[in-house]
Amino acid sequence: RRQESRERLSVCSKLCYAVGGAPYQITGCALGFFLQIYLLDVAQVDAFYASIILFAGRVWDAITDPMVGFFISKTSWTRFGRLMPWIMFSTPFAIISYFLIWFVPDISTGQVMWYLVFYCAFQTLMTCFHVPYSALTMFISREQSERDSATAYRMTVEVLGTVLGTAIQGQIVGKVDTPCIGSPFFFGLPNSSVAMEELNVTHDTESLTDTRNAYMFAAGVIGGLYVLCALILLLGVREKREASELQSDEPVSFFQGLKLVMNHGPYIKLIAGFLFTSLAFMLLEGNFALFCTYTLGFRNEFQNILLAIMLSATLTIPFWQWFLTRFGKKTAVYVGISSAIPFLIAVVVLDSNLYVTYVVAVAAGISVAAAFLLPWSMLPDVIDDFKLQHPSSHGHEAIFFSFYVFFTKFTAGVSLGISTLSLDFAGYQTRLCSQPGQVNLTLKLLVSAVPVGLILLSLLLFKLYPIDEEKRRKNKKALQDLR
């Protein structure tokens, strides 16, 4: 009991730790929901090149996660810790690159390279922040209950971060009426793409100035929040070296540790399940703005619909924390993630109705909250199980977290690149007030049919995950004895 008392975290420490997760979600939500429609309709990048930017940026983001995990494992401890210096030094450069993503350069050629370079640069710097921050979970306390509690605080703040990202980006940009071109005449013409390209160049280019300024202003506000959250994390959380070490710890090389991690069955089964869950929600996230704008016809409401989803998710995080404590994490996975399926189907089956869409959005947010909370709550259990099987191996927390993020980001990059390319093949035209029927059908598939199939596949994979509540309790007792 005395040991558990020493390991107990104060509410202030948990809050400061949780606030550190907000920058990743604020910027990630803004980019996830708005970058595709920004590239297509504001920067006026061709859909084919936009797919390349989104694909390459996500894949590069995935590649940098294990790279950063490797360098973190080689980082020596300092008086600030081993993880905190990464967070400290990456922050200012990340803010600069983030702002430049939302800037439309006045250049006739090289625009695609501009967005590709700064998108990849920001993803790299954000990785240098988020991988050490994720691994910090294992260095704030040795107690499972305290880590789970801190994770619940973190997920609440991170989902609140998605609300802020959606609200700031959506409300600032939504105040400006982005001009569109009503030209159903061009549908079905063999040279419609050429005609539309010429029309886009000549049709009131200056009318986009206010929209572009709004995107830059939103980027400035989000950058300021990024700095504030990073400062709170750095000043309010102490990284404890002893929190993740066992009495028998001896150093093991990165590649030896990587081999051990990738051969750990529960880890592979966990990331396989959440891989498809993440794919489902990332496809929904990446295409939802276009779906609301063109398929549902809510051009001036989509930012409010997104906000309803994220507010619902934020408010239900405490419920899912109670639910997983009461009924177990595997049960929470089945109930929480599967609850999204009927609403994903309803949003495309029912006739376009604004009130129904808001009801569906609020209900879907409940499932989004479960998808946010559960992976980060279950990963520490896998790491504890690994430590019991390999008590002489330590310092691999960053590998567990970085490769989980690597797999989800890599496949998300592939899927988002393919989805944007699918819109190009379907005949997507920049800045039209409405799109051809094939584009609307493609959007329905991308936000409903494909995510539902991925969720069902993930639920089947979770049946193989071996760490239930009884196993968790046994692992906790065994770790206490080993320490």
Short mmCIF file of C-alpha atoms in Angstrom, two decimals:
data_model
loop_
_atom_site.label_atom_id
_atom_site.label_comp_id
_atom_site.label_asym_id
_atom_site.label_seq_id
_atom_site.Cartn_x
_atom_site.Cartn_y
_atom_site.Cartn_z
CA ARG A 1 0.00 0.00 0.00
CA ARG A 2 2.88 2.41 0.78
CA GLN A 3 4.43 1.60 -2.61
CA GLU A 4 1.13 2.27 -4.42
CA SER A 5 0.76 5.54 -2.50
CA ARG A 6 4.17 6.72 -3.71
CA GLU A 7 3.25 5.80 -7.29
CA ARG A 8 -0.06 7.66 -7.17
CA LEU A 9 -0.26 10.66 -9.51
CA SER A 10 -1.88 13.93 -8.54
CA VAL A 11 -4.79 15.31 -10.56
CA CYS A 12 -2.56 18.23 -11.59
CA SER A 13 0.10 15.87 -12.96
CA LYS A 14 -2.50 13.89 -14.89
CA LEU A 15 -3.97 17.07 -16.36
CA CYS A 16 -0.57 18.43 -17.37
CA TYR A 17 0.28 15.08 -18.95
CA ALA A 18 -3.07 14.98 -20.74
CA VAL A 19 -2.70 18.49 -22.16
CA GLY A 20 0.45 17.35 -23.95
CA GLY A 21 -1.65 15.14 -26.21
CA ALA A 22 -3.74 18.02 -27.54
CA PRO A 23 -1.29 19.38 -30.22
CA TYR A 24 -1.23 16.08 -32.08
CA GLN A 25 -5.01 15.86 -32.19
CA ILE A 26 -5.66 19.55 -32.90
CA THR A 27 -3.32 19.65 -35.88
CA GLY A 28 -4.16 16.10 -36.97
CA CYS A 29 -7.89 16.81 -36.94
CA ALA A 30 -7.47 20.05 -38.89
CA LEU A 31 -5.32 18.29 -41.48
CA GLY A 32 -7.45 15.14 -41.57
CA PHE A 33 -10.78 16.87 -42.09
CA PHE A 34 -9.74 19.91 -44.12
CA LEU A 35 -6.47 19.30 -46.01
CA GLN A 36 -8.08 17.32 -48.81
CA ILE A 37 -10.81 19.88 -49.52
CA TYR A 38 -8.25 22.71 -49.07
CA LEU A 39 -5.90 21.24 -51.68
CA LEU A 40 -8.72 20.55 -54.12
CA ASP A 41 -10.91 23.65 -53.81
CA VAL A 42 -8.69 26.40 -52.33
CA ALA A 43 -5.13 25.70 -53.48
CA GLN A 44 -6.72 24.19 -56.63
CA VAL A 45 -4.30 21.29 -56.86
CA ASP A 46 -5.35 18.64 -59.36
CA ALA A 47 -6.99 15.64 -57.67
CA PHE A 48 -4.26 13.31 -58.96
CA TYR A 49 -1.48 15.43 -57.42
CA ALA A 50 -3.52 15.95 -54.25
CA SER A 51 -3.66 12.16 -53.87
CA ILE A 52 0.13 12.03 -54.23
CA ILE A 53 0.59 14.70 -51.53
CA LEU A 54 -1.77 12.96 -49.10
CA PHE A 55 -0.32 9.51 -49.81
CA ALA A 56 3.34 10.55 -49.64
CA GLY A 57 2.82 12.68 -46.54
CA ARG A 58 1.06 9.92 -44.63
CA VAL A 59 3.53 7.24 -45.69
CA TRP A 60 6.49 9.45 -44.79
CA ASP A 61 4.81 10.16 -41.47
CA ALA A 62 4.56 6.41 -40.90
CA ILE A 63 8.20 5.81 -41.82
CA THR A 64 9.44 8.46 -39.41
CA ASP A 65 7.77 6.80 -36.40
CA PRO A 66 10.11 3.80 -36.14
CA MET A 67 13.05 6.05 -37.10
CA VAL A 68 12.30 8.39 -34.22
CA GLY A 69 11.66 5.38 -31.97
CA PHE A 70 15.13 4.08 -32.85
CA PHE A 71 16.84 7.39 -32.07
CA ILE A 72 14.91 7.76 -28.82
CA SER A 73 16.10 4.31 -27.73
CA LYS A 74 19.67 5.54 -28.30
CA THR A 75 19.13 8.83 -26.45
CA SER A 76 20.93 9.21 -23.14
CA TRP A 77 19.14 10.35 -20.03
CA THR A 78 19.51 14.06 -19.21
CA ARG A 79 18.41 16.11 -16.26
CA PHE A 80 15.18 16.78 -18.23
CA GLY A 81 14.71 13.07 -18.96
CA ARG A 82 15.17 11.04 -22.11
CA LEU A 83 11.90 11.93 -23.85
CA MET A 84 11.28 15.55 -22.87
CA PRO A 85 14.17 17.08 -24.91
CA TRP A 86 12.62 15.68 -28.10
CA ILE A 87 9.34 17.42 -27.31
CA MET A 88 11.12 20.65 -26.39
CA PHE A 89 13.26 21.08 -29.49
CA SER A 90 10.77 19.90 -32.13
CA THR A 91 7.98 22.31 -31.15
CA PRO A 92 9.09 25.64 -32.76
CA PHE A 93 10.02 24.05 -36.09
CA ALA A 94 6.76 22.08 -36.19
CA ILE A 95 4.74 25.28 -35.83
CA ILE A 96 6.54 27.00 -38.72
CA SER A 97 6.07 24.05 -41.08
CA TYR A 98 2.41 23.69 -40.06
CA PHE A 99 1.68 27.32 -40.93
CA LEU A 100 3.33 26.97 -44.35
CA ILE A 101 1.09 24.02 -45.21
CA TRP A 102 -1.87 26.42 -45.20
CA PHE A 103 -0.14 29.10 -47.27
CA VAL A 104 -0.80 29.29 -51.02
CA PRO A 105 2.52 30.25 -52.67
CA ASP A 106 2.44 32.70 -55.56
CA ILE A 107 4.31 30.42 -57.93
CA SER A 108 3.19 29.01 -61.24
CA THR A 109 5.22 25.81 -60.93
CA GLY A 110 6.37 23.86 -57.92
CA GLN A 111 3.15 24.25 -55.93
CA VAL A 112 2.78 20.48 -55.52
CA MET A 113 6.39 20.25 -54.27
CA TRP A 114 5.72 23.09 -51.79
CA TYR A 115 2.87 21.23 -50.11
CA LEU A 116 4.67 17.91 -50.26
CA VAL A 117 7.83 19.27 -48.61
CA PHE A 118 6.13 21.16 -45.79
CA TYR A 119 3.53 18.44 -45.18
CA CYS A 120 6.30 15.85 -44.82
CA ALA A 121 8.40 18.24 -42.70
CA PHE A 122 5.54 18.85 -40.31
CA GLN A 123 4.75 15.14 -40.04
CA THR A 124 8.40 14.45 -39.15
CA LEU A 125 8.48 17.14 -36.47
CA MET A 126 5.09 16.08 -35.11
CA THR A 127 6.46 12.55 -34.82
CA CYS A 128 9.41 13.89 -32.82
CA PHE A 129 6.79 15.27 -30.43
CA HIS A 130 4.22 12.51 -30.32
CA VAL A 131 6.30 9.31 -30.20
CA PRO A 132 8.17 10.38 -27.03
CA TYR A 133 4.93 11.74 -25.61
CA SER A 134 3.17 8.40 -26.20
CA ALA A 135 6.05 6.46 -24.64
CA LEU A 136 5.91 8.83 -21.65
CA THR A 137 2.90 6.80 -20.45
CA MET A 138 5.32 4.15 -19.18
CA PHE A 139 7.50 6.71 -17.35
CA ILE A 140 4.97 8.53 -15.20
CA SER A 141 4.05 5.60 -12.91
CA ARG A 142 4.55 1.86 -12.45
CA GLU A 143 0.94 1.33 -11.37
CA GLN A 144 -1.47 0.04 -14.04
CA SER A 145 -4.40 1.83 -12.45
CA GLU A 146 -2.56 5.15 -12.44
CA ARG A 147 -1.46 4.74 -16.05
CA ASP A 148 -5.03 3.83 -17.06
CA SER A 149 -6.36 6.85 -15.21
CA ALA A 150 -3.77 9.14 -16.81
CA THR A 151 -4.64 7.63 -20.20
CA ALA A 152 -8.32 8.43 -19.63
CA TYR A 153 -7.38 12.04 -18.81
CA ARG A 154 -5.22 12.11 -21.91
CA MET A 155 -7.93 10.70 -24.18
CA THR A 156 -10.47 13.19 -22.84
CA VAL A 157 -8.12 16.07 -23.61
CA GLU A 158 -7.14 14.60 -26.98
CA VAL A 159 -10.75 14.25 -28.05
CA LEU A 160 -11.28 17.78 -26.76
CA GLY A 161 -8.30 18.65 -28.97
CA THR A 162 -10.16 17.24 -31.96
CA VAL A 163 -13.09 19.45 -30.97
CA LEU A 164 -10.79 22.46 -30.86
CA GLY A 165 -9.19 21.53 -34.16
CA THR A 166 -12.59 21.08 -35.78
CA ALA A 167 -14.04 24.22 -34.17
CA ILE A 168 -11.10 26.54 -34.85
CA GLN A 169 -10.49 25.39 -38.41
CA GLY A 170 -14.14 24.84 -39.27
CA GLN A 171 -15.65 27.95 -37.71
CA ILE A 172 -12.96 30.34 -38.97
CA VAL A 173 -13.02 28.91 -42.48
CA GLY A 174 -16.79 28.43 -42.40
CA LYS A 175 -17.33 32.15 -41.84
CA VAL A 176 -15.99 32.74 -45.33
CA ASP A 177 -18.09 31.70 -48.29
CA THR A 178 -15.80 29.77 -50.62
CA PRO A 179 -17.04 30.49 -54.16
CA CYS A 180 -18.02 27.56 -56.34
CA ILE A 181 -18.91 27.16 -59.99
CA GLY A 182 -22.35 25.91 -60.99
CA SER A 183 -21.80 24.20 -64.31
CA PRO A 184 -23.81 21.05 -64.86
CA PHE A 185 -23.42 21.83 -68.56
CA PHE A 186 -19.91 20.41 -68.46
CA PHE A 187 -20.97 16.98 -67.16
CA GLY A 188 -20.69 14.33 -69.79
CA LEU A 189 -18.68 16.36 -72.30
CA PRO A 190 -15.57 14.59 -73.58
CA ASN A 191 -13.44 17.70 -73.06
CA SER A 192 -15.07 18.76 -69.78
CA SER A 193 -11.81 18.50 -67.79
CA VAL A 194 -10.05 20.91 -70.17
CA ALA A 195 -12.99 23.28 -70.16
CA MET A 196 -13.21 23.25 -66.38
CA GLU A 197 -9.48 23.89 -66.04
CA GLU A 198 -9.77 26.96 -68.24
CA LEU A 199 -12.84 28.15 -66.34
CA ASN A 200 -11.12 27.74 -62.97
CA VAL A 201 -8.27 29.97 -64.11
CA THR A 202 -10.53 32.72 -65.39
CA HIS A 203 -13.36 32.54 -62.87
CA ASP A 204 -12.78 35.25 -60.28
CA THR A 205 -9.49 33.97 -58.85
CA GLU A 206 -9.39 36.89 -56.43
CA SER A 207 -12.58 35.63 -54.75
CA LEU A 208 -10.50 32.91 -53.03
CA THR A 209 -8.32 35.45 -51.20
CA ASP A 210 -10.58 35.67 -48.13
CA THR A 211 -10.78 31.88 -47.91
CA ARG A 212 -7.00 31.53 -48.12
CA ASN A 213 -6.52 34.20 -45.43
CA ALA A 214 -9.00 32.39 -43.19
CA TYR A 215 -6.99 29.14 -43.47
CA MET A 216 -3.78 30.99 -42.53
CA PHE A 217 -5.44 32.72 -39.58
CA ALA A 218 -6.73 29.36 -38.31
CA ALA A 219 -3.20 27.95 -38.66
CA GLY A 220 -1.85 30.81 -36.54
CA VAL A 221 -4.38 30.18 -33.77
CA ILE A 222 -3.66 26.45 -33.75
CA GLY A 223 0.09 27.14 -33.67
CA GLY A 224 -0.37 29.28 -30.56
CA LEU A 225 -2.30 26.48 -28.83
CA TYR A 226 0.47 24.04 -29.79
CA VAL A 227 3.05 26.17 -27.95
CA LEU A 228 0.84 26.58 -24.88
CA CYS A 229 0.15 22.84 -24.55
CA ALA A 230 3.83 21.94 -25.01
CA LEU A 231 4.82 24.38 -22.23
CA ILE A 232 2.23 22.93 -19.83
CA LEU A 233 3.52 19.42 -20.50
CA LEU A 234 7.18 20.35 -20.06
CA LEU A 235 6.59 22.31 -16.85
CA GLY A 236 3.98 20.06 -15.23
CA VAL A 237 5.19 16.47 -15.78
CA ARG A 238 8.26 14.73 -14.39
CA GLU A 239 9.69 11.84 -16.36
CA LYS A 240 10.57 9.03 -13.92
CA ARG A 241 13.39 6.79 -15.03
CA GLU A 242 12.65 4.17 -12.42
CA ALA A 243 8.97 3.87 -13.40
CA SER A 244 9.68 1.49 -16.28
CA GLU A 245 12.68 -0.41 -14.95
CA LEU A 246 12.75 -3.80 -13.26
CA GLN A 247 15.35 -4.98 -10.80
CA SER A 248 16.90 -7.35 -13.36
CA ASP A 249 17.11 -4.85 -16.24
CA GLU A 250 20.08 -5.09 -18.58
CA PRO A 251 20.50 -3.13 -21.84
CA VAL A 252 19.46 -4.80 -25.08
CA SER A 253 20.21 -3.40 -28.55
CA PHE A 254 17.46 -1.71 -30.58
CA PHE A 255 17.34 -4.42 -33.27
CA GLN A 256 17.31 -7.21 -30.72
CA GLY A 257 14.49 -5.40 -28.95
CA LEU A 258 12.65 -4.88 -32.25
CA LYS A 259 12.84 -8.59 -33.00
CA LEU A 260 11.52 -9.42 -29.54
CA VAL A 261 8.68 -6.89 -29.86
CA MET A 262 7.59 -8.13 -33.29
CA ASN A 263 7.58 -11.73 -32.04
CA HIS A 264 5.32 -10.86 -29.11
CA GLY A 265 1.95 -12.39 -30.01
CA PRO A 266 -0.41 -10.12 -28.02
CA TYR A 267 1.20 -7.02 -29.56
CA ILE A 268 0.78 -8.26 -33.14
CA LYS A 269 -2.85 -9.25 -32.50
CA LEU A 270 -3.63 -5.91 -30.87
CA ILE A 271 -2.18 -3.77 -33.66
CA ALA A 272 -3.80 -5.99 -36.31
CA GLY A 273 -7.22 -5.33 -34.76
CA PHE A 274 -6.76 -1.60 -34.35
CA LEU A 275 -5.12 -1.33 -37.77
CA PHE A 276 -8.42 -1.91 -39.53
CA THR A 277 -10.34 0.17 -37.00
CA SER A 278 -8.02 3.11 -37.61
CA LEU A 279 -8.35 2.66 -41.37
CA ALA A 280 -12.13 2.83 -41.08
CA PHE A 281 -12.18 6.06 -39.08
CA MET A 282 -9.39 7.69 -41.12
CA LEU A 283 -11.28 7.05 -44.36
CA LEU A 284 -14.33 8.60 -42.74
CA GLU A 285 -12.29 11.54 -41.47
CA GLY A 286 -10.50 12.20 -44.76
CA ASN A 287 -13.61 12.19 -46.94
CA PHE A 288 -16.34 13.46 -44.61
CA ALA A 289 -15.98 17.15 -45.53
CA LEU A 290 -16.38 16.35 -49.23
CA PHE A 291 -19.25 13.95 -48.45
CA CYS A 292 -21.17 16.60 -46.50
CA THR A 293 -20.44 19.31 -49.07
CA TYR A 294 -21.34 17.44 -52.24
CA THR A 295 -23.28 14.23 -51.51
CA LEU A 296 -25.47 15.55 -48.67
CA GLY A 297 -25.50 19.11 -50.01
CA PHE A 298 -24.59 20.78 -46.68
CA ARG A 299 -21.85 23.07 -48.02
CA ASN A 300 -22.33 25.63 -45.25
CA GLU A 301 -23.01 23.15 -42.45
CA PHE A 302 -20.29 20.51 -42.67
CA GLN A 303 -18.04 22.19 -40.10
CA ASN A 304 -20.91 22.17 -37.58
CA ILE A 305 -21.65 18.49 -38.30
CA LEU A 306 -17.99 17.64 -37.68
CA LEU A 307 -18.11 19.65 -34.46
CA ALA A 308 -21.16 17.66 -33.30
CA ILE A 309 -19.27 14.39 -33.82
CA MET A 310 -16.27 15.57 -31.81
CA LEU A 311 -18.30 17.11 -28.99
CA SER A 312 -20.21 13.85 -28.61
CA ALA A 313 -16.92 11.92 -28.54
CA THR A 314 -15.46 14.22 -25.88
CA LEU A 315 -18.45 13.91 -23.58
CA THR A 316 -18.53 10.10 -23.78
CA ILE A 317 -14.83 9.42 -23.03
CA PRO A 318 -15.55 9.23 -19.23
CA PHE A 319 -18.35 6.74 -19.96
CA TRP A 320 -16.00 4.44 -21.88
CA GLN A 321 -13.39 4.70 -19.12
CA TRP A 322 -16.04 3.57 -16.63
CA PHE A 323 -17.24 0.88 -19.03
CA LEU A 324 -13.81 -0.69 -19.57
CA THR A 325 -13.17 -0.63 -15.82
CA ARG A 326 -16.51 -2.28 -15.10
CA PHE A 327 -16.77 -4.80 -17.96
CA GLY A 328 -13.21 -5.12 -19.28
CA LYS A 329 -11.34 -3.69 -22.23
CA LYS A 330 -12.15 -6.46 -24.73
CA THR A 331 -15.87 -6.05 -24.07
CA ALA A 332 -15.50 -2.30 -24.49
CA VAL A 333 -13.87 -2.89 -27.88
CA TYR A 334 -16.74 -5.04 -29.13
CA VAL A 335 -19.49 -2.73 -27.88
CA GLY A 336 -17.83 0.60 -28.61
CA ILE A 337 -16.48 0.07 -32.11
CA SER A 338 -19.43 -1.96 -33.43
CA SER A 339 -21.86 0.77 -32.34
CA ALA A 340 -20.68 2.91 -35.28
CA ILE A 341 -21.93 0.45 -37.91
CA PRO A 342 -25.68 1.27 -37.94
CA PHE A 343 -24.98 5.00 -38.07
CA LEU A 344 -22.47 4.71 -40.91
CA ILE A 345 -25.13 2.82 -42.85
CA ALA A 346 -27.92 5.25 -41.93
CA VAL A 347 -26.05 8.33 -43.13
CA VAL A 348 -26.05 7.06 -46.73
CA VAL A 349 -29.31 5.08 -46.78
CA LEU A 350 -31.59 7.79 -45.40
CA ASP A 351 -32.59 10.78 -47.50
CA SER A 352 -30.47 13.89 -47.07
CA ASN A 353 -31.92 15.61 -44.01
CA LEU A 354 -29.99 18.04 -41.82
CA TYR A 355 -31.65 17.05 -38.54
CA VAL A 356 -31.17 13.33 -39.18
CA THR A 357 -27.54 14.00 -40.07
CA TYR A 358 -26.95 15.75 -36.74
CA VAL A 359 -28.53 12.85 -34.84
CA VAL A 360 -26.33 10.38 -36.72
CA ALA A 361 -23.27 12.58 -36.06
CA VAL A 362 -23.87 12.66 -32.30
CA ALA A 363 -24.43 8.90 -32.18
CA ALA A 364 -21.33 8.20 -34.28
CA GLY A 365 -19.25 10.34 -31.92
CA ILE A 366 -19.89 7.80 -29.16
CA SER A 367 -18.08 5.15 -31.17
CA VAL A 368 -15.30 7.57 -32.11
CA ALA A 369 -14.60 8.06 -28.39
CA ALA A 370 -14.13 4.31 -27.91
CA ALA A 371 -11.78 4.14 -30.89
CA PHE A 372 -9.72 6.97 -29.39
CA LEU A 373 -9.46 5.60 -25.88
CA LEU A 374 -9.03 1.85 -26.20
CA PRO A 375 -5.77 1.45 -28.19
CA TRP A 376 -3.82 3.68 -25.82
CA SER A 377 -5.38 2.01 -22.79
CA MET A 378 -4.52 -1.51 -24.01
CA LEU A 379 -0.95 -0.93 -25.25
CA PRO A 380 0.52 -0.58 -21.70
CA ASP A 381 -1.03 -3.96 -20.82
CA VAL A 382 0.81 -5.53 -23.77
CA ILE A 383 4.08 -3.91 -22.64
CA ASP A 384 3.63 -5.27 -19.11
CA ASP A 385 3.01 -8.75 -20.56
CA PHE A 386 6.19 -8.39 -22.64
CA LYS A 387 8.24 -7.43 -19.58
CA LEU A 388 7.18 -10.56 -17.76
CA GLN A 389 8.27 -12.73 -20.68
CA HIS A 390 11.52 -10.77 -21.19
CA PRO A 391 12.53 -9.39 -17.77
CA SER A 392 16.10 -8.70 -18.87
CA SER A 393 15.05 -6.49 -21.79
CA HIS A 394 14.09 -2.87 -21.21
CA GLY A 395 13.93 0.53 -22.89
CA HIS A 396 11.67 -0.64 -25.73
CA GLU A 397 8.55 1.37 -24.87
CA ALA A 398 9.15 3.73 -27.80
CA ILE A 399 9.33 0.73 -30.15
CA PHE A 400 5.91 -0.52 -29.04
CA PHE A 401 4.27 2.87 -29.48
CA SER A 402 6.12 3.99 -32.61
CA PHE A 403 5.50 0.79 -34.58
CA TYR A 404 1.84 0.76 -33.61
CA VAL A 405 1.56 4.28 -35.01
CA PHE A 406 3.72 3.28 -38.00
CA PHE A 407 1.37 0.51 -39.13
CA THR A 408 -1.77 2.59 -38.72
CA LYS A 409 -0.32 5.64 -40.46
CA PHE A 410 1.21 3.69 -43.33
CA THR A 411 -2.00 1.91 -44.22
CA ALA A 412 -3.98 5.13 -43.68
CA GLY A 413 -1.66 6.89 -46.13
CA VAL A 414 -2.23 4.19 -48.73
CA SER A 415 -6.00 4.25 -48.21
CA LEU A 416 -6.32 8.04 -48.31
CA GLY A 417 -4.12 8.26 -51.40
CA ILE A 418 -6.26 5.64 -53.12
CA SER A 419 -9.50 7.31 -52.02
CA THR A 420 -8.45 10.70 -53.42
CA LEU A 421 -7.28 9.00 -56.61
CA SER A 422 -10.67 7.25 -56.80
CA LEU A 423 -12.35 10.66 -56.77
CA ASP A 424 -10.14 11.70 -59.67
CA PHE A 425 -11.12 8.60 -61.65
CA ALA A 426 -14.80 9.24 -60.80
CA GLY A 427 -14.54 12.66 -62.44
CA TYR A 428 -14.08 15.08 -59.50
CA GLN A 429 -13.94 18.70 -60.70
CA THR A 430 -12.38 21.47 -58.64
CA ARG A 431 -14.69 24.13 -57.18
CA LEU A 432 -17.94 22.87 -58.68
CA CYS A 433 -21.06 23.52 -56.62
CA SER A 434 -22.11 19.93 -57.32
CA GLN A 435 -20.29 16.85 -58.56
CA PRO A 436 -21.19 14.10 -61.06
CA GLY A 437 -23.16 11.09 -59.82
CA GLN A 438 -20.11 8.82 -59.90
CA VAL A 439 -18.28 11.12 -57.47
CA ASN A 440 -21.20 11.01 -55.04
CA LEU A 441 -21.34 7.22 -55.27
CA THR A 442 -17.59 7.02 -54.60
CA LEU A 443 -17.95 9.26 -51.54
CA LYS A 444 -20.75 7.05 -50.18
CA LEU A 445 -18.53 4.00 -50.51
CA LEU A 446 -15.59 5.77 -48.83
CA VAL A 447 -17.54 6.95 -45.77
CA SER A 448 -19.89 4.01 -45.29
CA ALA A 449 -19.42 0.67 -47.07
CA VAL A 450 -15.64 0.43 -46.82
CA PRO A 451 -15.40 1.58 -43.14
CA VAL A 452 -18.16 -0.87 -42.13
CA GLY A 453 -16.29 -3.75 -43.76
CA LEU A 454 -13.04 -2.75 -42.04
CA ILE A 455 -14.73 -2.52 -38.63
CA LEU A 456 -16.24 -6.00 -39.01
CA LEU A 457 -12.83 -7.40 -39.93
CA SER A 458 -11.22 -5.75 -36.89
CA LEU A 459 -13.82 -7.25 -34.55
CA LEU A 460 -12.98 -10.71 -35.85
CA LEU A 461 -9.28 -10.10 -35.18
CA PHE A 462 -9.93 -8.94 -31.62
CA LYS A 463 -11.26 -12.42 -30.83
CA LEU A 464 -7.61 -13.57 -31.01
CA TYR A 465 -6.33 -10.97 -28.51
CA PRO A 466 -5.35 -12.96 -25.37
CA ILE A 467 -5.09 -10.35 -22.56
CA ASP A 468 -8.42 -10.28 -20.72
CA GLU A 469 -9.13 -8.88 -17.25
CA GLU A 470 -7.96 -12.01 -15.44
CA LYS A 471 -4.69 -11.99 -17.37
CA ARG A 472 -4.17 -8.30 -16.56
CA ARG A 473 -4.57 -8.93 -12.82
CA LYS A 474 -2.09 -11.81 -12.91
CA ASN A 475 0.42 -9.70 -14.80
CA LYS A 476 0.10 -6.84 -12.31
CA LYS A 477 0.81 -9.17 -9.37
CA ALA A 478 3.76 -10.81 -11.16
CA LEU A 479 5.30 -7.43 -12.02
CA GLN A 480 5.06 -6.28 -8.42
CA ASP A 481 6.87 -9.41 -7.27
CA LEU A 482 9.54 -9.02 -9.95
CA ARG A 483 10.22 -5.43 -9.00
#
